[in-house]
Coordinates of C-alpha atoms in Angstrom, one line a residue:
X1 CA 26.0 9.8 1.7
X2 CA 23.6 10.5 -1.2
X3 CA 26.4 11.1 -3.3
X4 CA 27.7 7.5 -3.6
X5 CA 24.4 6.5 -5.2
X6 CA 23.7 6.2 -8.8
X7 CA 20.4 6.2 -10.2
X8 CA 18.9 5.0 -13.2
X9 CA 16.3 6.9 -15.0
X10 CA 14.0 5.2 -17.2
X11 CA 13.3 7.9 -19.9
X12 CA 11.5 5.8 -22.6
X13 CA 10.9 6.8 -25.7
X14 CA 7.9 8.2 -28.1
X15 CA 5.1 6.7 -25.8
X16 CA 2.5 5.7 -27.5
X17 CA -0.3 6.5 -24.5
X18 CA 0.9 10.2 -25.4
X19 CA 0.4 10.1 -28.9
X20 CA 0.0 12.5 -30.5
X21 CA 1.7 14.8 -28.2
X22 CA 4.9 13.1 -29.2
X23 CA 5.7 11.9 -32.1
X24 CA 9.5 10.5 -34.0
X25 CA 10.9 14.4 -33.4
X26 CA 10.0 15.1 -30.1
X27 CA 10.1 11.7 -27.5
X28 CA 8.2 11.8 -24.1
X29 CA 11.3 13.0 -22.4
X30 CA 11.5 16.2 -24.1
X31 CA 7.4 16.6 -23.9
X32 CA 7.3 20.2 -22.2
X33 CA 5.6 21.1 -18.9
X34 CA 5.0 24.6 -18.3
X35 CA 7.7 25.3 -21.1
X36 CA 10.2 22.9 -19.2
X37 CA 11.2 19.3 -21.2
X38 CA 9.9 16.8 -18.7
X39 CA 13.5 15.5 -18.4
X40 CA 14.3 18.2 -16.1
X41 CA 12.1 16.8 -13.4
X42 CA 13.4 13.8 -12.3
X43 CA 17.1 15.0 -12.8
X44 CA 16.4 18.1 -10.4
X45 CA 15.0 16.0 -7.7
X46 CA 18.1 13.8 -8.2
X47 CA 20.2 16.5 -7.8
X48 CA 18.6 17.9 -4.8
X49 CA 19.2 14.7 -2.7
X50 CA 22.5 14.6 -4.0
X51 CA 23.0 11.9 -6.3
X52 CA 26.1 12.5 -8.7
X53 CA 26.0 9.9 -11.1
X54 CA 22.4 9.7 -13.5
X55 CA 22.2 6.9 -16.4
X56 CA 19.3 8.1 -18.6
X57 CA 18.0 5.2 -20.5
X58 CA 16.1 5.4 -23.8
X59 CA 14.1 3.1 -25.9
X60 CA 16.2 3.2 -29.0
X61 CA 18.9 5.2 -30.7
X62 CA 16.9 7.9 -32.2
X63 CA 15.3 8.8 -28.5
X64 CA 18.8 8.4 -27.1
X65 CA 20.5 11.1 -29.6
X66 CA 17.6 13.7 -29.3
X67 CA 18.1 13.1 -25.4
X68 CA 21.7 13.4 -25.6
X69 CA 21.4 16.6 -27.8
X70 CA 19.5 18.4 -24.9
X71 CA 21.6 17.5 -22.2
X72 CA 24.9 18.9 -24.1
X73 CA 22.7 21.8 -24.4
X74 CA 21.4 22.1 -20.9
X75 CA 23.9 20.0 -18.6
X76 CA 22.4 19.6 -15.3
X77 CA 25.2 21.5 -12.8
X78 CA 25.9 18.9 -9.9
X79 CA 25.2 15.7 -12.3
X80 CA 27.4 13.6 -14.4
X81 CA 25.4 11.8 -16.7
X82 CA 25.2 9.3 -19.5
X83 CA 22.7 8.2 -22.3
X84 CA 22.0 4.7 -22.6
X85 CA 19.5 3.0 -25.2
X86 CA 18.3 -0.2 -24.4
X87 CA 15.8 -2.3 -27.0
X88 CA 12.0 -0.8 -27.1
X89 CA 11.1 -4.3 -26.1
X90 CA 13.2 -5.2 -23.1
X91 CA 10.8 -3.8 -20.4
X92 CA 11.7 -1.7 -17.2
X93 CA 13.8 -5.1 -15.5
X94 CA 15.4 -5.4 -19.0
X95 CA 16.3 -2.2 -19.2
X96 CA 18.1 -2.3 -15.8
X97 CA 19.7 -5.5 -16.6
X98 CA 21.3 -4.3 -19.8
X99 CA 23.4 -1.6 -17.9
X100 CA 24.3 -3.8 -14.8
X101 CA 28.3 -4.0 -15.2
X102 CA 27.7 0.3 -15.0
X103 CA 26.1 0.1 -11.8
X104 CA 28.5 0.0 -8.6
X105 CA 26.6 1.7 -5.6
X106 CA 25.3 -0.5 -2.9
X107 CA 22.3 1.1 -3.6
X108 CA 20.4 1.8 -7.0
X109 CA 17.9 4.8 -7.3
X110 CA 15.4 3.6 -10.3
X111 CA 13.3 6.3 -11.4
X112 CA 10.3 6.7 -14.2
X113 CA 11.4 9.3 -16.3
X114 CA 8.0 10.8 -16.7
X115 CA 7.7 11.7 -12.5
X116 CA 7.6 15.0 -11.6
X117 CA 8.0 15.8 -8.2
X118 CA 9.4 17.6 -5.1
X119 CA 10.0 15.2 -2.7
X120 CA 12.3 14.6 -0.5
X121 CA 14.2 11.6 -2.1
X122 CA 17.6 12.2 0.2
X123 CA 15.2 10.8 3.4
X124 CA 13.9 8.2 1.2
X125 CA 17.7 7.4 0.5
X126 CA 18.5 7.6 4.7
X127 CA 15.6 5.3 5.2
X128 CA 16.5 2.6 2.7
X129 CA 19.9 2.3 4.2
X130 CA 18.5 2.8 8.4
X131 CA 16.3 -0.4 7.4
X132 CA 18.9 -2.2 5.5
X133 CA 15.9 -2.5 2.9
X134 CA 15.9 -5.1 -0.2
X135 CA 13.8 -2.6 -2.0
X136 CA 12.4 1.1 -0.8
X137 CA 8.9 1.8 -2.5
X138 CA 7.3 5.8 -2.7
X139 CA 3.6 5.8 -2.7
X140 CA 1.4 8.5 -2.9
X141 CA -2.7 8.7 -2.4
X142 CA -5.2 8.6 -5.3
X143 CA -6.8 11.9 -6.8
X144 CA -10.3 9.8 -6.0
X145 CA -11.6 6.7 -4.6
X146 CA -10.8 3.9 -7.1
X147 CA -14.2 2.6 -6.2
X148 CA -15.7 5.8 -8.2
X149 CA -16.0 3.8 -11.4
X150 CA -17.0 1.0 -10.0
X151 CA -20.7 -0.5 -9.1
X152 CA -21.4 -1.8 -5.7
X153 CA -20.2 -4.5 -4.5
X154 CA -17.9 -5.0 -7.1
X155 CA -14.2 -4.6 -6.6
X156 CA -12.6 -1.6 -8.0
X157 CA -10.7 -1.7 -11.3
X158 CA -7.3 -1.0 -12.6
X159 CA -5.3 -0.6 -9.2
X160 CA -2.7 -1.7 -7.4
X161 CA -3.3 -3.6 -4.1
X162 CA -0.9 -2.3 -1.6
X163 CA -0.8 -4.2 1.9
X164 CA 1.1 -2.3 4.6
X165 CA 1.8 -3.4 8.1
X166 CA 0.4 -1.4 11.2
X167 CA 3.3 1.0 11.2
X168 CA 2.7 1.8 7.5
X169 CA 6.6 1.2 7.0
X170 CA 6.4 -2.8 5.7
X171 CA 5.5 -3.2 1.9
X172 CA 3.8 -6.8 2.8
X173 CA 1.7 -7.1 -0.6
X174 CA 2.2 -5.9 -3.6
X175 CA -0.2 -7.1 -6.6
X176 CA -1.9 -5.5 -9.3
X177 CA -5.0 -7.6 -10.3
X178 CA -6.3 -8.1 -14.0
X179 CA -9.9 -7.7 -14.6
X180 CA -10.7 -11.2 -15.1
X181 CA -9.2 -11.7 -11.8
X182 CA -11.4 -9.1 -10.0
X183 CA -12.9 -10.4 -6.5
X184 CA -10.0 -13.3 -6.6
X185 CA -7.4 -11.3 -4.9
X186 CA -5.6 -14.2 -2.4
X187 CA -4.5 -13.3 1.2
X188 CA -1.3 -14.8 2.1
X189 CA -1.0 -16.6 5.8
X190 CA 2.5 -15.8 5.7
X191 CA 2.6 -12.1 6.1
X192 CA 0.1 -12.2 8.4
X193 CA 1.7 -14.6 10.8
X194 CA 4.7 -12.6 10.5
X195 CA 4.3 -9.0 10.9
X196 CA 0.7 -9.4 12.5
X197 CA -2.1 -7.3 11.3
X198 CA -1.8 -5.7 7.2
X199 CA -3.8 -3.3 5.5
X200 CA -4.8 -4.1 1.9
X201 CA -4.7 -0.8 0.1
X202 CA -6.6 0.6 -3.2
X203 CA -6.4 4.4 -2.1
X204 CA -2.5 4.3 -2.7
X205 CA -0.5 4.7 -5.4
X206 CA 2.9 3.3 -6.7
X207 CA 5.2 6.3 -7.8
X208 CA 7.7 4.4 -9.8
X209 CA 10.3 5.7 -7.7
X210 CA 12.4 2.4 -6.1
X211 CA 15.5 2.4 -3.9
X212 CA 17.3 -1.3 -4.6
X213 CA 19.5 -2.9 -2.9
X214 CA 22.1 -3.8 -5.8
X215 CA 23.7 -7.1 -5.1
X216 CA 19.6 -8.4 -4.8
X217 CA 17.9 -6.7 -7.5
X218 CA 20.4 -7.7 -10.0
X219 CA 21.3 -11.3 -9.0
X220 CA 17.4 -11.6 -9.2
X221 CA 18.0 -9.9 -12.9
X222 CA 20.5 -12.0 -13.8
X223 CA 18.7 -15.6 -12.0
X224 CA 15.5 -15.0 -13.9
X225 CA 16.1 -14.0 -17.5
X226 CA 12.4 -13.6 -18.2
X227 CA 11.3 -11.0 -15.6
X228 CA 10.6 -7.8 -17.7
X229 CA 9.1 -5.6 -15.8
X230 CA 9.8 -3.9 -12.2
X231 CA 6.6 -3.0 -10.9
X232 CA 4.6 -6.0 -12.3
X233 CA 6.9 -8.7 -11.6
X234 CA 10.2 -7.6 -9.6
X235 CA 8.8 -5.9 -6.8
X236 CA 6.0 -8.1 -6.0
X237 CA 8.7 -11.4 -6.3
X238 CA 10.8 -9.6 -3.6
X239 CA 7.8 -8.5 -1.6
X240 CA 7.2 -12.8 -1.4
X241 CA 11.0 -13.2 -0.5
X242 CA 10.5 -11.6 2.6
X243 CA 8.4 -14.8 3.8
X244 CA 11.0 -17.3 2.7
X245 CA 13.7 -19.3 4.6
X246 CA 17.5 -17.4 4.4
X247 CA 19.3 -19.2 1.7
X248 CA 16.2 -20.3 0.0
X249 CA 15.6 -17.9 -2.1
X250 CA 16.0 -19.5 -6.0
X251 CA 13.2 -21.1 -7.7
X252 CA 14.5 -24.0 -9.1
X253 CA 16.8 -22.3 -11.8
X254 CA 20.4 -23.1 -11.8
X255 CA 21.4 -20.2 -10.1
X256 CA 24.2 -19.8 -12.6
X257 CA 23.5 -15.8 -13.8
X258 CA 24.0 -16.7 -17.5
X259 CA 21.5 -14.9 -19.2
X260 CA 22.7 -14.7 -22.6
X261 CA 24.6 -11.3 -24.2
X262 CA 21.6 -9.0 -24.3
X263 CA 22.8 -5.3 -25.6
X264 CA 23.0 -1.9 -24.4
X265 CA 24.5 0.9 -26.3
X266 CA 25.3 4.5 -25.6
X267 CA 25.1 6.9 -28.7
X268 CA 29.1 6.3 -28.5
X269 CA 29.6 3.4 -26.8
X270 CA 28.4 -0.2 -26.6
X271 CA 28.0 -2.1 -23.5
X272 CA 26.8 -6.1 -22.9
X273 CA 24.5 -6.9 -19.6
X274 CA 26.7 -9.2 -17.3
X275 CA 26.3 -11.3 -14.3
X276 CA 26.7 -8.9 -10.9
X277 CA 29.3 -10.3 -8.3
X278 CA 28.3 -13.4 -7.1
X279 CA 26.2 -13.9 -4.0
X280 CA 27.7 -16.9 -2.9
X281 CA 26.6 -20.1 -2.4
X282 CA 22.4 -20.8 -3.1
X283 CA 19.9 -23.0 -2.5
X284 CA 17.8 -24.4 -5.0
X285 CA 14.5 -21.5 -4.7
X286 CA 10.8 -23.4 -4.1
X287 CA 7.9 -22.4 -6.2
X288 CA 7.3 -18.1 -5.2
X289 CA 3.4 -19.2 -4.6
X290 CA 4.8 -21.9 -1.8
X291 CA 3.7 -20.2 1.1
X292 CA 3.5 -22.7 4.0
X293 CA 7.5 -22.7 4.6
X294 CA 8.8 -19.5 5.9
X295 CA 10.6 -17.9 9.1
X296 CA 8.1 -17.5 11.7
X297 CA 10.6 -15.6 13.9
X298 CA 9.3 -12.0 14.5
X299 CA 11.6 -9.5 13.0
X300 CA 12.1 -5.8 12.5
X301 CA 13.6 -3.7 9.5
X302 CA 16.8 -4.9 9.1
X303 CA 17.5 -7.7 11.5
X304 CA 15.6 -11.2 11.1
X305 CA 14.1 -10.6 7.9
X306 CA 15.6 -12.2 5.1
X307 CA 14.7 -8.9 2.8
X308 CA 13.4 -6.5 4.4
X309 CA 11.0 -3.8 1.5
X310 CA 10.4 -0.6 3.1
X311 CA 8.3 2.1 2.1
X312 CA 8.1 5.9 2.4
X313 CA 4.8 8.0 1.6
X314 CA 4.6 11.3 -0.6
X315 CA 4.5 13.9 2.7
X316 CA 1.6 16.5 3.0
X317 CA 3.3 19.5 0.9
X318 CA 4.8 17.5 -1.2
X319 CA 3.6 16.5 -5.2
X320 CA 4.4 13.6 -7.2
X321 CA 2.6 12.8 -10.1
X322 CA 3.5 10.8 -13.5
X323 CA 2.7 12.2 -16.9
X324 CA 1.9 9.6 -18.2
X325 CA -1.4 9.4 -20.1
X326 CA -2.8 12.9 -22.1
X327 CA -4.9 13.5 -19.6
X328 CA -1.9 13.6 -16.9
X329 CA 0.1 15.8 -19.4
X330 CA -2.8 18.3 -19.0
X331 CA -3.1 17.8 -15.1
X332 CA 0.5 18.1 -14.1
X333 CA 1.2 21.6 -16.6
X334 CA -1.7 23.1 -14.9
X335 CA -0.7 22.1 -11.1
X336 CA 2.9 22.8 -11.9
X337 CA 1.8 26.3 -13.5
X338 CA 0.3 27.4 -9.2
X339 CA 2.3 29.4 -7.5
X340 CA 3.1 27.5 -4.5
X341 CA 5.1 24.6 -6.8
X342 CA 6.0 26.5 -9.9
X343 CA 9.6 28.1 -9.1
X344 CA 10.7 25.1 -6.9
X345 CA 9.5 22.8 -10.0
X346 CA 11.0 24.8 -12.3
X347 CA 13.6 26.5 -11.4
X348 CA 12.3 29.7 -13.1
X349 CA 10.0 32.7 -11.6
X350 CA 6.6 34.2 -11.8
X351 CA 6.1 37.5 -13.1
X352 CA 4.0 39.8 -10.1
X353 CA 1.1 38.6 -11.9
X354 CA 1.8 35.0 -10.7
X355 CA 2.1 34.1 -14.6
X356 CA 4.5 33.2 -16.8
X357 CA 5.1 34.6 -20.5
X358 CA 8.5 34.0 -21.6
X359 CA 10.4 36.4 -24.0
X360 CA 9.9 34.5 -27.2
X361 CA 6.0 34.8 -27.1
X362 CA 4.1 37.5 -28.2
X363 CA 1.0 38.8 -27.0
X364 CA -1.5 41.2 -28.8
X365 CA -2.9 44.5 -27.8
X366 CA -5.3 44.3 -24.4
X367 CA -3.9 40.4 -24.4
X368 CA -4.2 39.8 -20.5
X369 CA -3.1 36.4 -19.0
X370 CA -4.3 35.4 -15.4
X371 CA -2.1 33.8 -12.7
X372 CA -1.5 30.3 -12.7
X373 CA -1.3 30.2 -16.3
X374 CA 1.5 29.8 -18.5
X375 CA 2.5 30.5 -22.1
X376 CA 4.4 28.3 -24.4
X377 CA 7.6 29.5 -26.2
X378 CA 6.9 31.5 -29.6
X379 CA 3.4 31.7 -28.5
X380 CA 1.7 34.7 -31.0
X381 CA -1.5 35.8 -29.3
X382 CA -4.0 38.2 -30.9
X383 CA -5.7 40.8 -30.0
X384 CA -8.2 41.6 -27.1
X385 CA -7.4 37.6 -26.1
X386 CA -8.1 36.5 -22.4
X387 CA -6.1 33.7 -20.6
X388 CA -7.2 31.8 -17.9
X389 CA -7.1 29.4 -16.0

């Protein structure tokens, strides 16, 4: 069940791509969205596939008080939760690292804090677990073609490439290219040979939403110290491990898990990253690039694959999208102000004018705001003013 799963949710802190809009008083998980702290998101689709046990990790002390502040104030029902700030500096694979001896589940729910989103993330949970998956990805489509920026002939820039097998349920290829590296994207044999035929993707999106498989994603933490980052180097290194002998998976290291004392505290407590339970014996791992040794057996999601990395795609109905730029922040309050997303979003209802003006604003005489908008707390509108969308 759902409920034996924790899930970690990366909060951040006073993100700097949203500067000005936060600032060392208000940090991007308090930003609001149609008058609701963008914390509330990700907590409530939590809570909907029901998970019971959120750590909410901040960059820094001061982030983690002002986090731990609202949630005494606004306590999600179903959810026991706890604060955790992690250095600025550590990265995403840091951060999860730092609070491994908290983390018991077989499985691990790792979620941007900045997502907001409806989807179904109980089926995502069921999937993971049908497929015995290594690591569950969500993707969702692209607003517009990536190519849109992008002159003929020339590949597209600032995406993710995304291979998929034919049944769209095999993450085979995972790689974000730089642009100095644009046209030089390599196409592995061994994916190819394996599943059969794979789709290389710019139209799709990663969600920053993962489902892991504990006992791999953190003996992989605790094997290579200097991974920082999830979706840049984590995901992609256990995307390769599905091509790789069983019980060759290390790469060269001593497979020991000593990876020094880094630090995590709580705004009470402090806790120190440890090794996970051991995985048993291992093999000395080959280079990650060595692609000419690998299982050539034909296998299917959770039988003959050594790690099997699922995905599920953002369903028609459903919205994800990340706030995580300015010009998201003004994208997601206006989608998440229409009618057909606001109350299950928020939680809160539309006036019979499909708007939303909450008590503490204050609107002038012949003031008339249109559906699909929304006004922000202790608004004071003037006169004869017109809102629209």
């Amino acid at each position: 069940m759902p409920q034996n799963t924790q899930a970690v949710l990366l909060a951040g802190g006073t993100a700097r791509a949203l500067y000005p809009l936060t600032s060392a008083t208000l940090p991007k998980a308090l930003l609001p969205v149609c008058n609701t702290p963008l914390l509330h998101f990700p907590l409530a689709a939590l809570e909907r596939a029901g998970v019971r046990q959120v750590f909410v990790v901040t960059a820094g002390n001061d982030a983690a008080q002002m986090v731990q502040a609202f949630l005494e104030q606004h306590p999600p029902a179903a959810i026991k939760w706890e604060v955790v700030a992690v250095d600025p500096d550590c990265g995403s694979a840091g951060a999860l690292r730092a609070i491994a001896p908290r983390l018991t589940s077989r499985e691990i729910i790792v979620m941007a804090g900045d997502v907001v989103t409806n989807c179904n993330l109980s089926a995502m949970i069921m999937a993971h677990r049908v497929n015995l998956s290594t690591v569950t990805v969500l993707l969702g489509r692209t607003r517009t073609s990536p190519s849109a920026d992008t002159k003929p002939g020339r590949a597209p820039k600032g995406v993710t490439y995304i291979g998929l097998d034919k049944a769209e349920a095999q993450l085979l290829c995972h790689a974000a290219v730089e642009e100095k590296q644009l046209g030089k994207l390599p196409v592995l044999l061994a994916p190819l040979k394996r599943s059969g035929p794979m789709t290389l993707r710019t139209d799709l999106l990663d969600e920053h939403v993962y489902i892991f498989s504990r006992q791999e994603v953190l003996t992989l933490l605790v094997d290579k110290p200097e991974l920082s980052s999830l979706t840049g180097e984590v995901i992609p290194l256990l995307v390769q491990k599905q091509f790789w002998l069983p019980g060759s998976e290390a790469d060269g290291g001593s497979g020991s898990g000593e990876d020094g004392s880094e630090q995590a505290t709580t705004t009470t407590t402090t806790a120190t990253a440890s090794q996970p339970p051991s995985a048993g014996s291992r093999h000395p791992e080959r280079e990650i690039n060595n692609w000419q040794r690998f299982n050539h057996s034909v296998g299917t999601a959770g039988s003959k694959w050594p790690g099997w990395c699922g995905v599920v795609m953002v369903q028609s109905g459903e919205y994800c999208e990340r706030m995580s730029t300015i010009q998201a922040f003004g994208e997601v309050n206006r989608e998440v102000a229409d009618p057909s997303r606001f109350e299950g979003l928020t939680g809160r209802r539309l006036s019979k004018y499909d708007n939303f003006v909450p008590p503490s604003a204050k609107l002038g005489t012949r003031t008339t705001v249109g559906p699909s908008c929304t006004v922000g707390e202790g608004t004071l509108l003037g006169d004869k003013c017109s809102i629209k969308r």
